Coordinates of C-alpha atoms in Angstrom, one line a residue:
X1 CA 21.3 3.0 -45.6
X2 CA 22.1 3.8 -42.1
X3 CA 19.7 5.5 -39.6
X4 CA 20.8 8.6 -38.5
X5 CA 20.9 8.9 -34.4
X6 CA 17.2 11.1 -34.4
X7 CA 15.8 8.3 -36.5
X8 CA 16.6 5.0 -33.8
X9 CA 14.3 3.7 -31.9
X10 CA 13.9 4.7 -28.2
X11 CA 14.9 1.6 -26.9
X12 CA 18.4 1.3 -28.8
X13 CA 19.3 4.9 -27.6
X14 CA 18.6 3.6 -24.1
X15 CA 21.5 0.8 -24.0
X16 CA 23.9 3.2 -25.4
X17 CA 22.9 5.3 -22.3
X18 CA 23.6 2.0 -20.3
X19 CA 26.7 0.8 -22.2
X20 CA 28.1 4.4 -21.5
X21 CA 27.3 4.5 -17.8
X22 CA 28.3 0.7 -17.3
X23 CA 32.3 0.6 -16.8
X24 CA 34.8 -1.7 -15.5
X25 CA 34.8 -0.6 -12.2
X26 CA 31.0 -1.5 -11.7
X27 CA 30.7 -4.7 -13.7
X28 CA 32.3 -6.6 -10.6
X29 CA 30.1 -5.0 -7.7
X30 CA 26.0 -6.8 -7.5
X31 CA 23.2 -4.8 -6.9
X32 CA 22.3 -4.4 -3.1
X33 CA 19.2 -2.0 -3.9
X34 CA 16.6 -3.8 -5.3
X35 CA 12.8 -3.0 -6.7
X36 CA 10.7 -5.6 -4.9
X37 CA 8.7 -7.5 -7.6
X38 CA 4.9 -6.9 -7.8
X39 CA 4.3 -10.5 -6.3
X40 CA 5.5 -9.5 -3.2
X41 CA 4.2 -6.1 -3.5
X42 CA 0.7 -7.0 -4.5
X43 CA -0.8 -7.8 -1.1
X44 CA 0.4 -4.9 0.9
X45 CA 2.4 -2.1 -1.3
X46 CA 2.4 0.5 1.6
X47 CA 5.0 -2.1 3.0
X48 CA 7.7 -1.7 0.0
X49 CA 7.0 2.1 -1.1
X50 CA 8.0 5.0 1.1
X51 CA 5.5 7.1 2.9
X52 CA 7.0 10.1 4.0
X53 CA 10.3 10.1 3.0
X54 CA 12.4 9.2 -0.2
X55 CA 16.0 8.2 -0.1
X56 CA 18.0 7.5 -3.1
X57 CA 16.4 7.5 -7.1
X58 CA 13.8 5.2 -7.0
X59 CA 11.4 7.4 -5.7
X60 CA 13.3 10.6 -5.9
X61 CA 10.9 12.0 -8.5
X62 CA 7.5 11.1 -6.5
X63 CA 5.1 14.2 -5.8
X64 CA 3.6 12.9 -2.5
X65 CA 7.0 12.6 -1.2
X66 CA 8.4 15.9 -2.3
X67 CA 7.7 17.6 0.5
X68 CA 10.3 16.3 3.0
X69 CA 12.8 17.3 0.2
X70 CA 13.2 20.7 1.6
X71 CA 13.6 19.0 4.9
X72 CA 16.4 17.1 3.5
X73 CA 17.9 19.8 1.7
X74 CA 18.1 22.3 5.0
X75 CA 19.4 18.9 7.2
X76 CA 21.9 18.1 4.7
X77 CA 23.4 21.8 5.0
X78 CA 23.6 21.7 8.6
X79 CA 25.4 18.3 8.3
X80 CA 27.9 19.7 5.6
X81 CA 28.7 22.8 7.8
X82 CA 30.3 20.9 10.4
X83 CA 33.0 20.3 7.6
X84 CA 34.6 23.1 7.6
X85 CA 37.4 22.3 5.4
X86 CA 35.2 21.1 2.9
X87 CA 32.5 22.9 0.6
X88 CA 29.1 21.1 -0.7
X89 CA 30.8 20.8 -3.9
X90 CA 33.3 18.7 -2.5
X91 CA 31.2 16.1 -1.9
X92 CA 28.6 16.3 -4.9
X93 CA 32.5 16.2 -7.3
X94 CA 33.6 12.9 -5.0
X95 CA 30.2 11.2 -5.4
X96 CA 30.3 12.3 -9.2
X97 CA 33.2 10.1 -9.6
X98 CA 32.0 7.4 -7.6
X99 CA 29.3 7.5 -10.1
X100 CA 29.6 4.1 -11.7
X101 CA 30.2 2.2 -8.4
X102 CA 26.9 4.0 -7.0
X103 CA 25.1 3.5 -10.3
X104 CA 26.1 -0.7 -9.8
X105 CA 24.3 -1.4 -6.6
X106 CA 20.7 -0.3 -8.0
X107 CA 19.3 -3.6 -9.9
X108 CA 17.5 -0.6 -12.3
X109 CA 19.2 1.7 -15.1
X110 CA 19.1 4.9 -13.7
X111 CA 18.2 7.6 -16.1
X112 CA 20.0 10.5 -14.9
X113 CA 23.6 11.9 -15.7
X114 CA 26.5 11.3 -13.1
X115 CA 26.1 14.9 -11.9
X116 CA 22.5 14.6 -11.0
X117 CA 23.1 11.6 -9.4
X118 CA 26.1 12.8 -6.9
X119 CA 23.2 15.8 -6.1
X120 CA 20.6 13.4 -5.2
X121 CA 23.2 11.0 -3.2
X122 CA 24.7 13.8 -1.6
X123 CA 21.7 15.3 -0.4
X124 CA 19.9 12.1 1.2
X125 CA 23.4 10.4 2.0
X126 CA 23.7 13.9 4.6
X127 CA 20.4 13.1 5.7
X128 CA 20.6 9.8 6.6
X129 CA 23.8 10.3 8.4
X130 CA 21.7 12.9 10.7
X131 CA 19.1 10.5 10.8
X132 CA 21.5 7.7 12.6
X133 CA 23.1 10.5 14.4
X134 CA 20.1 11.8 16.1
X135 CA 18.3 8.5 17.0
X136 CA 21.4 6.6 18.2
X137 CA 23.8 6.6 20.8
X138 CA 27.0 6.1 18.6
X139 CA 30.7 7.7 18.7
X140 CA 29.7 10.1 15.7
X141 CA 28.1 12.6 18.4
X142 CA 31.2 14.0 18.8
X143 CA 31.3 14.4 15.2
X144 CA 27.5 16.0 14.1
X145 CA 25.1 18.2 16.1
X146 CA 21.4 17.6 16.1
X147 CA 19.6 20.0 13.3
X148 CA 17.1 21.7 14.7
X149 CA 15.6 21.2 11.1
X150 CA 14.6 17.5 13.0
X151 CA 12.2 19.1 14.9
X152 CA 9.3 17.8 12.9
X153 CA 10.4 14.4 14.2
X154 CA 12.0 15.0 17.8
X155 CA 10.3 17.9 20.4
X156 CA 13.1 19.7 22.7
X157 CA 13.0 17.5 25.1
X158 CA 14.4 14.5 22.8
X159 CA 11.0 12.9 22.5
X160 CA 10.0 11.2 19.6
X161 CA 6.8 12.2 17.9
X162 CA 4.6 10.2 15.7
X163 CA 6.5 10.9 12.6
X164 CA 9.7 9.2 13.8
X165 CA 8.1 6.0 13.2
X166 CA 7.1 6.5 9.8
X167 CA 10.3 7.5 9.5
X168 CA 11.5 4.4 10.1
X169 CA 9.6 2.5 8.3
X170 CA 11.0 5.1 5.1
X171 CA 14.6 3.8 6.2
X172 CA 14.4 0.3 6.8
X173 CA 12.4 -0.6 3.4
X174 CA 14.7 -2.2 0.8
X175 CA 14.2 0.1 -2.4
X176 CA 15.2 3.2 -0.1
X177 CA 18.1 1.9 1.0
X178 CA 21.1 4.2 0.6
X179 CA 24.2 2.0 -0.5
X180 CA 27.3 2.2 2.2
X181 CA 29.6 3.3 -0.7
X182 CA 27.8 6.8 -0.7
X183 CA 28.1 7.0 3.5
X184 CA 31.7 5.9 2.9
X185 CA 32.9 8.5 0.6
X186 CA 30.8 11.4 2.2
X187 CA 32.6 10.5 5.5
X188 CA 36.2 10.5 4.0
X189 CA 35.6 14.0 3.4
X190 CA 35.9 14.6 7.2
X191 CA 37.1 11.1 8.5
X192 CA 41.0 10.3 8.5
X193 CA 40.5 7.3 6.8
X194 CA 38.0 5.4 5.2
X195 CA 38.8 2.3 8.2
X196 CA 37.4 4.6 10.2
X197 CA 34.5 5.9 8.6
X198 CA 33.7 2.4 8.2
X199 CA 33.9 1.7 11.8
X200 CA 32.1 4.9 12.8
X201 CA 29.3 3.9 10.1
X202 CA 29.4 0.6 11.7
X203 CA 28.2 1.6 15.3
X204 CA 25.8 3.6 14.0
X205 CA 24.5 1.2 12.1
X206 CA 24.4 -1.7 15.1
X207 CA 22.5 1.2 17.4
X208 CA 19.8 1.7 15.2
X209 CA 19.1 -1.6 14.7
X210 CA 19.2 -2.7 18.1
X211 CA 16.6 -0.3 18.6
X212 CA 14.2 -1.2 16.2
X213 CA 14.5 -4.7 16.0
X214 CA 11.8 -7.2 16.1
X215 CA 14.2 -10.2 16.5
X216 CA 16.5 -9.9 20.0
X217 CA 20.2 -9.1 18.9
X218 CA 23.1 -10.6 21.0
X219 CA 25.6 -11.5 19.3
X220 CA 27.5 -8.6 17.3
X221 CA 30.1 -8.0 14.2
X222 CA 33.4 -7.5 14.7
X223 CA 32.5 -3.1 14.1
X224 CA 36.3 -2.8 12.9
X225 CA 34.6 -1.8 9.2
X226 CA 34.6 -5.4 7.4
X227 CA 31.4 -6.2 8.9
X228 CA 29.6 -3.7 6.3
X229 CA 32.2 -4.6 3.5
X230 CA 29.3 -6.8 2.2
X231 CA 26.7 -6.1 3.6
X232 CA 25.8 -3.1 1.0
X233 CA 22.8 -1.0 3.0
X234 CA 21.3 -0.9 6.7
X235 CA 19.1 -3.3 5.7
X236 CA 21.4 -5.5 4.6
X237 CA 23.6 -5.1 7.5
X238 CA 20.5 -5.3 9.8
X239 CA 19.6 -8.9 7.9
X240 CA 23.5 -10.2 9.2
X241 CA 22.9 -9.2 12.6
X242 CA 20.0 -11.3 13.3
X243 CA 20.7 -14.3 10.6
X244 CA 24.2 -14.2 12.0
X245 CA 26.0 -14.3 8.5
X246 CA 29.4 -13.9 9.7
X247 CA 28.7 -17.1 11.5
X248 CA 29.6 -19.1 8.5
X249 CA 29.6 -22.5 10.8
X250 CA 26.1 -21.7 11.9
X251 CA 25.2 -21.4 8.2
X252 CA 26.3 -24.7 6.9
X253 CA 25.8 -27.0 10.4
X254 CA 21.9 -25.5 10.5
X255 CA 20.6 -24.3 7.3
X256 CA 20.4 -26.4 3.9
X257 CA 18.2 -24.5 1.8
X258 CA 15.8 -26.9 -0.7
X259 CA 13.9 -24.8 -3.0
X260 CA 10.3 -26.3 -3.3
X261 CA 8.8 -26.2 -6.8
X262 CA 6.0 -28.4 -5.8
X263 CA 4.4 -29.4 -2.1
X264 CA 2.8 -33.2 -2.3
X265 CA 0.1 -33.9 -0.2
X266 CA -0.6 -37.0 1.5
X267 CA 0.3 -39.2 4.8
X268 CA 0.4 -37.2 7.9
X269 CA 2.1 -34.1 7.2
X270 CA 0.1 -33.9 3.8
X271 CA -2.2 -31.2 2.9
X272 CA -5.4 -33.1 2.2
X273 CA -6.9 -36.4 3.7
X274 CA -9.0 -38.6 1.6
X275 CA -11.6 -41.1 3.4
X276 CA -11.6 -43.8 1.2
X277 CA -15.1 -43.1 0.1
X278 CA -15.9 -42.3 -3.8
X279 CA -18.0 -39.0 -2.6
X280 CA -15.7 -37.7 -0.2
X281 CA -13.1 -36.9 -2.3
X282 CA -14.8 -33.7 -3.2
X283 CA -11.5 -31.6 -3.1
X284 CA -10.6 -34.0 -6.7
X285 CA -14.2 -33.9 -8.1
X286 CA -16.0 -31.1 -9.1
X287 CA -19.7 -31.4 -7.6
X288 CA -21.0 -30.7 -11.4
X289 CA -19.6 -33.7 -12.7
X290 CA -21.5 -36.0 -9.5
X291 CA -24.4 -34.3 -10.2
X292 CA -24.5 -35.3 -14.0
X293 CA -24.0 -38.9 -13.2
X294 CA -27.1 -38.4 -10.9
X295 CA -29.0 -37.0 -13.6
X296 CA -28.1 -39.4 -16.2
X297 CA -29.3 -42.4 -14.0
X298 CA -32.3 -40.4 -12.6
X299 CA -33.6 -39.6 -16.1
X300 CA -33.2 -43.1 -17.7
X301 CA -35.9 -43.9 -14.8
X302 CA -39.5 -45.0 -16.6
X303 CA -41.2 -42.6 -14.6
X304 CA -39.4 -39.5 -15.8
X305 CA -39.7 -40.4 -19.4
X306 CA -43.0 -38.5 -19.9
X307 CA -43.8 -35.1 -19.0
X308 CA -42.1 -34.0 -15.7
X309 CA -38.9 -34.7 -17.4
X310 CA -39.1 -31.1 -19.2
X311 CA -39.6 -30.4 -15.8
X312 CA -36.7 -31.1 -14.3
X313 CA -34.3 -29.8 -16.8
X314 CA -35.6 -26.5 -16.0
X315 CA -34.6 -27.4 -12.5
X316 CA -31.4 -28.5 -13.3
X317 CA -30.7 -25.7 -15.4
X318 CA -31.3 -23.1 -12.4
X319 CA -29.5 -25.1 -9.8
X320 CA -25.9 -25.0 -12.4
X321 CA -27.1 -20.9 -12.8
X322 CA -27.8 -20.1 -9.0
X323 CA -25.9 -22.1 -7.3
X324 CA -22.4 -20.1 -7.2
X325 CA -19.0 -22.5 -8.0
X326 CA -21.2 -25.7 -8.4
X327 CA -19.1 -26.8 -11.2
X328 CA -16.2 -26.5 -9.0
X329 CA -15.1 -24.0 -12.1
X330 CA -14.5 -20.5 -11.3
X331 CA -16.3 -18.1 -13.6
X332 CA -14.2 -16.0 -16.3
X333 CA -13.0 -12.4 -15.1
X334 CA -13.9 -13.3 -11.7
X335 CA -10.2 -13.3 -10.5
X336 CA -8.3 -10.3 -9.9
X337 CA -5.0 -9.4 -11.3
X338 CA -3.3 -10.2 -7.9
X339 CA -5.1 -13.7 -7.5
X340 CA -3.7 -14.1 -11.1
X341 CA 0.2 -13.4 -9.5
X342 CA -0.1 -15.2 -6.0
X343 CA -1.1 -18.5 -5.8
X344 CA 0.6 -19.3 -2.9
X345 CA -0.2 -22.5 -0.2
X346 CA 0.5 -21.6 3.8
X347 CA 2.6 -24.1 5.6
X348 CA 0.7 -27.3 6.6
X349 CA 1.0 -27.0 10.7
X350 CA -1.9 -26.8 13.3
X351 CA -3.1 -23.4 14.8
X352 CA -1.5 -22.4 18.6
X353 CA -5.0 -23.1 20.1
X354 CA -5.3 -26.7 18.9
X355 CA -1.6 -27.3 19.3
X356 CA -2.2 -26.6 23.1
X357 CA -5.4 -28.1 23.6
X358 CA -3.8 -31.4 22.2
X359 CA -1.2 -30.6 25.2
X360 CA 1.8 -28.9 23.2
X361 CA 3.4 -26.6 25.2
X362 CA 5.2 -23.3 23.7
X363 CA 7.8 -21.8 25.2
X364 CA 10.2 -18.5 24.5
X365 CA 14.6 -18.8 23.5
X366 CA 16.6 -15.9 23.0
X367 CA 18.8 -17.9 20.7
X368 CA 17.7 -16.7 17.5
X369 CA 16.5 -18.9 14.4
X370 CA 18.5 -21.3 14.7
X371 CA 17.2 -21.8 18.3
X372 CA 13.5 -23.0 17.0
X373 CA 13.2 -27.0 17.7
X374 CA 10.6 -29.6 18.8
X375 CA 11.1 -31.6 22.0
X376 CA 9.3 -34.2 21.4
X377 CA 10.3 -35.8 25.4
X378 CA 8.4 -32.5 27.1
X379 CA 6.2 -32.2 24.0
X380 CA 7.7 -28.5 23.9
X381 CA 8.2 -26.0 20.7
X382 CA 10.7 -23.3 20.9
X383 CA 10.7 -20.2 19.5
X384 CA 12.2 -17.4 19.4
X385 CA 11.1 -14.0 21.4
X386 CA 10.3 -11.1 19.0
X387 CA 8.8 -7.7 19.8
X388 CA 6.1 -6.6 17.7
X389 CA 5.0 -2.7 17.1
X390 CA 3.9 -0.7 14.5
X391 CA 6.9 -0.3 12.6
X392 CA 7.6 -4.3 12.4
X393 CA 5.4 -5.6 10.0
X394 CA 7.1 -3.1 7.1
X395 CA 10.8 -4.5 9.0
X396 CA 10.0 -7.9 8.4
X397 CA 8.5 -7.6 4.9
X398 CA 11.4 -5.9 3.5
X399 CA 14.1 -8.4 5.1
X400 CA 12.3 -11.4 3.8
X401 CA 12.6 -9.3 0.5
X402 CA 15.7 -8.4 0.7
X403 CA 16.3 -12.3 1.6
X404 CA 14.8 -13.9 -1.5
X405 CA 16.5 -11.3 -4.0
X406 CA 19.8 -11.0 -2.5
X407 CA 20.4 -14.1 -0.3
X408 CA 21.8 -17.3 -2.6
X409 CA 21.8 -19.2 0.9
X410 CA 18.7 -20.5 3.0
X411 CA 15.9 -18.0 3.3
X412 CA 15.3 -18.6 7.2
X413 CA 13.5 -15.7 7.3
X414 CA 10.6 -16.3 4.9
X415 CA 10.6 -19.8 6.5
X416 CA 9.9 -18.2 10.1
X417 CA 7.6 -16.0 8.6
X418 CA 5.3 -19.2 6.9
X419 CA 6.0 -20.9 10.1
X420 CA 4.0 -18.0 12.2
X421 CA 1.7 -17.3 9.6
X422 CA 0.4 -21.3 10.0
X423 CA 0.5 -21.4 13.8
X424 CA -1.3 -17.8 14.6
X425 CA -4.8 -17.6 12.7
X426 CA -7.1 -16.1 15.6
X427 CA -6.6 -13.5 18.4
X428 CA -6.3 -16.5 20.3
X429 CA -3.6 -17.4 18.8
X430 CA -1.8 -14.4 19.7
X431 CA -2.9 -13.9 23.0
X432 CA -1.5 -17.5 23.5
X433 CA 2.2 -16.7 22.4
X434 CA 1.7 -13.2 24.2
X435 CA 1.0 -15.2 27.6
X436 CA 4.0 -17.6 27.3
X437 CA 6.6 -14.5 26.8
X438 CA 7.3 -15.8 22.9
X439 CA 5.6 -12.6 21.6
X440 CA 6.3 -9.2 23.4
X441 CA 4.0 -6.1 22.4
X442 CA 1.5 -3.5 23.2
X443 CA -0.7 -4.1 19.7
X444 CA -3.9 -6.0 20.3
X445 CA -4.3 -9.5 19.4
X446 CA -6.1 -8.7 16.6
X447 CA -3.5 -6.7 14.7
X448 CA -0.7 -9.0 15.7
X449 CA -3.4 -12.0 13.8
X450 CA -3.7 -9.6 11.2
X451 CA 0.2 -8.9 10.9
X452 CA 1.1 -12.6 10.4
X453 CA -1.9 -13.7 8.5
X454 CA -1.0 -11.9 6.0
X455 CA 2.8 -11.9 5.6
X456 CA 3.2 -15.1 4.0
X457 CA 0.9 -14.8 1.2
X458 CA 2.7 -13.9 -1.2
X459 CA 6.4 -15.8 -0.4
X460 CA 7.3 -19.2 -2.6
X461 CA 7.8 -22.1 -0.2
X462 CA 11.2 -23.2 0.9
X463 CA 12.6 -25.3 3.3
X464 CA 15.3 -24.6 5.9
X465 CA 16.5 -28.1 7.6
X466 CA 16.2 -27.3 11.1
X467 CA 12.7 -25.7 11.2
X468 CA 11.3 -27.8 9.5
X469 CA 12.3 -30.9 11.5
X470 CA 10.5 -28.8 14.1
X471 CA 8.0 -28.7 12.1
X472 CA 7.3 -32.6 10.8
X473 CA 8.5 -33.7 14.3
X474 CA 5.4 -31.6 15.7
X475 CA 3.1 -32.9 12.8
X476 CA 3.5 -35.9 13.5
X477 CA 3.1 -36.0 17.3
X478 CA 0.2 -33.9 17.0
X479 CA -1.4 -36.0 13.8
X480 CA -1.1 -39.5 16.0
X481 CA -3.3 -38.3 18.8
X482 CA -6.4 -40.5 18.8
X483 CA -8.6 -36.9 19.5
X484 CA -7.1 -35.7 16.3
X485 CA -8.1 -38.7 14.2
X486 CA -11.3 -39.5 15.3
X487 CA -11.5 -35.7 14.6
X488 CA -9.8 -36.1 10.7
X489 CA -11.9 -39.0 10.2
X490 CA -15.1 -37.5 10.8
X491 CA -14.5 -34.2 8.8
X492 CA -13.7 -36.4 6.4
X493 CA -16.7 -38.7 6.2
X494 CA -19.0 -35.6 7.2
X495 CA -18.1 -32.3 6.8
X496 CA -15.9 -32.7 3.5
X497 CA -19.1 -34.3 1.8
X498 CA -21.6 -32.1 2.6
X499 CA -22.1 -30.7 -0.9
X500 CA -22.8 -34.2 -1.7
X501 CA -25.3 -34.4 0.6
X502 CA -26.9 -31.2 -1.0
X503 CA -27.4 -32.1 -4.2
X504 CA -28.7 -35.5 -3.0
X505 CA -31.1 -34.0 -0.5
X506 CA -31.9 -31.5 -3.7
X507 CA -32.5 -34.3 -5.9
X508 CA -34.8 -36.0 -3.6
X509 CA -37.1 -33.0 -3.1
X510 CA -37.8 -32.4 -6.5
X511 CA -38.2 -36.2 -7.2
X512 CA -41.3 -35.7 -4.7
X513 CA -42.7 -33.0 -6.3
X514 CA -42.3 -34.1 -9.2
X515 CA -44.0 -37.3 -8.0
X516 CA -47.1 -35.2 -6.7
X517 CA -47.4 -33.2 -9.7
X518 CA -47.4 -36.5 -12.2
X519 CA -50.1 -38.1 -9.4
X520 CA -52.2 -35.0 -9.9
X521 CA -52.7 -35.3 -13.5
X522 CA -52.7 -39.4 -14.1
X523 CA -53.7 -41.8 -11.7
X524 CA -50.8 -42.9 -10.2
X525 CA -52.3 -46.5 -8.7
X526 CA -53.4 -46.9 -12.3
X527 CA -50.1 -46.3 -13.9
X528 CA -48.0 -48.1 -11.8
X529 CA -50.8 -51.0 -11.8
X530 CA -50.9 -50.5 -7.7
X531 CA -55.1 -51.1 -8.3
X532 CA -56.4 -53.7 -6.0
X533 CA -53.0 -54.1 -4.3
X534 CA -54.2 -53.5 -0.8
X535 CA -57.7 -55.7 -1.5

C-alpha cells in the first residue's frame, strides 16, 4: 500500500525538494561556494565563519550576525536608487529566474524557495557591490555614490575605521563568497551589456585585491570580462591573480602536483634518525616494553627471589601508574575530538635560525611562487615578499581552502604555507625574514610565529615540483654539514635515550635499597658466604 506524501520520511521529501530545484541549466555549472570541512575548521573556526557580516545563505539565518542586516538592507536601497529605470522588484524577479544557476554554485542544498533566494541575493549582491565601490578606486564611481549608511565603516574624511577590517575578513572568506552570476545579472539591470558589467566587475575586483593582498600582484588578467568567466567569486578570482592561472604555461613548466598519502622517513631528508643502538630507537619502542625485559631479568636474579621481591612489584606497579605515557600508550578519552580529525606531520625543513647559523642566506623575489628556489652556488633561498597584517591570516586560510576544494591542479598554496610553517617556529624566526625584506609588517614577531605555526596544522601534505627541489636541495646542503652531524649524532646517542637512562638509573636506586633493606634483616656476609673473605 502506498504511503501517502504526510506519511514519508523527512529525508525522501528532501530530494524531491532537490530533484525539483536541480534543472538542466545547473547540472553543467560546479559549485564555487563551498562549506570548508571541519578538518580545516577545527583549529581556528573564527577563520572560516563570518564575524560581522553575512553574505549569501550559509549564514544568512545566524543571530550574531543579524544585526548588520539592517545595514545591508538600507545600503542596498541606496544602491538600487541610482537605477532609476529599474524598481527593487526588478532585480529580486531577474535573480528569481537565475535561481537554478545561483542555487548550482553552493556545494549545499539550499532550503529555501527561488523567491527567498533572489531576496537574500539581491540584498547582499547590492551590498557588496557598495562594498567594492567604496573601498576601490575603479571605473564604477561614475556609476554608484558612497552611502552614507557606510559610515559605521568609513568617517567623513574617507578614513577607515576598525570595522573595515573585519569587514574584510567577512568578504574574502570562502563560504561568504557571493557568486559573479548574482553581480552579473544585478549589473545588467543598469549596464548595456553584460561584456561590460563583466569588465566593470572585473576592475573592481583587481582593486580590491591589490589592496589587501598578502602576496605582491604584478602581473594582471586581461579585465575584458573572461578573466572572471571561471573564476566564480572574489576569492576565486583573487586565488588566479596571485597563482597566475591564466598562465597555463607557468602551470604545466612549474607545478606537477603528487598527492602524498604517506611521508617515509629515513636518509637525509627523513623525519627520524636512528643511531644504530638497540635503546635508541625509542621513537619504535615503547619504554614499557624495555622496562619489562628489565624486570624479567632483574627478578630471575637469586637475590630477589625472597622477600624484597613483593617489594618491588609494588614499585613497579607505581612507576607504570605515576609516570604519565610510560607505556608509550596514550590513555583512553585522553584525546580530543580535533586530535581525533588532524593528525597532520609539518614539513621536514630546518628552522630560519639554524638555517643561518649553518651559513644559509635568505633573500626576498617579487616573482611570485614560482620564483621560490635554492641556490645551492651562493647557498641562497628565495622567497617570495609577502605583507602580513591582521586581516591576512583569515586571507590565506581561506585561499588554501578554496585551493584544496576547488583546485584539481597543484595546491602551491598549501605547499608555501607548510613550507613557512617549517622554517618560522620562534620570534626569531620572524624577526629574521623581517630583517632580510622577505616578510613586510607592523605585527610583532610573536604574532607573525603564531600566524604560521599554526596554519599548516590541519592541511594534508602535497608536493609541488619546484618547491620542493628547493626544499631537498636545501636539506641536503644543510644535513652534510659536519656541525649538523656531529649535532644528529649526539641527539641521537644522548638526548633521544634519555628515558632509557631513566628507568635504568630508577632501577638501580631501588636495587640499592632494596639491597639495604634485605642487609638489615639477614646477614648479608652470611648469605652471600662473604664471612672470612677479607681474613
Amino acid at each position: 500500500m502506498p504511503m501517502s506524501a504526510d506519511q514519508e520520511p523527512v529525508w525522501i521529501i528532501e530530494v524531491k525538494q532537490v530533484l525539483e530545484d536541480i534543472t538542466d541549466e545547473g547540472l553543467d555549472r560546479p559549485p564555487c561556494v563551498f562549506t570548508v570541512p571541519k578538518t580545516l575548521k577545527y583549529v581556528r573556526p573564527e577563520a572560516y565563519e563570518p564575524q560581522l557580516l553575512a553574505l549569501g545563505p550559509y549564514h544568512h539565518w545566524r543571530d550574531d550576525l543579524y544585526e548588520m542586516e539592517r545595514l545591508k538592507v538600507l545600503t542596498a536601497k541606496k544602491v538600487q536608487t541610482l537605477f532609476p529605470n529599474h524598481k527593487f522588484e526588478d532585480i529580486i524577479r531577474a535573480l528569481a529566474m537565475h535561481a537554478p544557476r545561483i542555487r548550482a554554485r553552493y556545494d549545499k542544498h539550499l532550503k529555501m524557495s527561488a523567491i527567498e533566494l533572489a531576496w537574500i541575493m539581491a540584498i547582499d549582491g547590492l551590498f557588496m557591490l557598495q562594498f567594492l565601490y567604496t573601498f576601490g578606486d575603479n571605473p564604477l564611481k561614475s556609476v554608484l555614490n558612497l552611502s552614507p549608511r557606510l559610515s559605521v565603516i568609513v568617517d567623513s574624511k574617507g578614513q577607515q575605521k576598525p570595522s573595515y577590517d573585519c569587514l574584510v575578513k567577512d568578504v574574502m572568506m570562502l563560504e561568504n563568497q557571493v557568486p559573479i552570476n548574482v553581480l552579473k545579472k544585478i549589473l545588467e539591470v543598469q549596464c548595456p551589456s553584460s561584456e561590460f558589467g563583466l569588465s566593470l566587475l572585473a576592475n573592481m575586483y583587481l582593486d580590491i585585491c591589490k589592496k589587501n593582498s598578502p602576496f605582491l600582484i604584478r602581473a594582471e588578467p586581461p579585465l575584458d570580462g573572461t578573466a572572471l568567466r571561471k573564476r566564480g567569486h572574489l576569492l576565486g578570482f583573487y586565488y588566479s591573480l596571485i597563482n597566475r592561472m591564466w598562465d597555463q604555461e607557468v602551470q604545466l613548466d612549474h607545478a606537477k602536483a603528487i598527492e602524498i598519502e604517506e611521508q617515509e622517513g629515513g636518509g637525509e631528508n627523513g623525519v627520524k634518525h636512528k643511531c644504530g643502538l638497540p635503546f635508541c630507537d625509542m621513537n619504535h619502542r615503547s619504554p614499557m616494553k624495555v622496562f619489562d625485559d628489565l624486570w624479567d631479568s632483574i627478578s630471575n636474579l637469586a637475590i630477589f627471589k625472597q622477600g624484597p621481591l613483593k617489594v618491588l612489584g609494588v614499585v613497579k606497579d607505581l612507576i607504570t601508574k605515576v609516570v604519565p605515557n610510560f607505556s608509550g600508550e596514550k590513555p583512553e578519552g585522553d584525546s580530543s575530538e580535533g586530535e581525533k580529525i588532524i593528525q597532520v606531520e609539518e614539513i621536514v625543513i630546518p628552522s630560519v635560525s639554524s638555517l643561518v647559523k649553518a651559513g644559509i642566506e635568505f633573500k626576498p623575489t617579487d616573482g611570485g611562487f614560482y620564483s621560490i628556489k635554492f641556490e645551492k652556488s651562493t647557498q641562497t633561498l628565495y622567497l617570495p615578499v609577502i605583507k602580513l597584517d591582521v586581516n591576512s591570516e583569515v586571507i590565506i586560510r581561506n585561499l588554501v581552502a578554496y585551493e584544496a576544494l576547488a583546485i584539481t591542479g597543484p595546491l602551491v598554496i598549501a605547499r608555501y604555507a607548510e613550507l613557512m610553517n617549517g622554517i618560522v617556529d620562534t620570534n626569531e624566526d620572524a624577526k629574521m625574514l623581517k630583517e632580510r625584506g622577505i616578510i613586510k609588517s607592523e605585527l610583532k614577531n610573536g604574532e607573525i610565529a603564531e600566524l604560521w605555526n599554526g596554519m599548516s596544522k590541519c592541511i594534508r601534505l602535497t608536493r609541488v615540483e619546484f618547491m620542493d627541489e628547493a626544499i631537498e636541495g636545501l636539506n641536503h646542503d644543510y644535513n652534510s654539514l659536519r656541525t649538523v652531524k656531529v649535532y644528529r649524532m649526539s641527539k641521537a646517542y644522548i638526548y633521544n635515550s634519555w628515558r632509557m637512562l631513566v628507568i635504568l638509573a630508577t632501577i638501580l636506586v631501588i636495587a640499592l635499597m632494596c639491597l639495604q633493606s634485605f642487609c638489615s634483616v639477614y646477614n648479608c656476609p652470611r648469605f652471600f658466604h662473604l664471612e672470612g673473605a677479607g681474613k
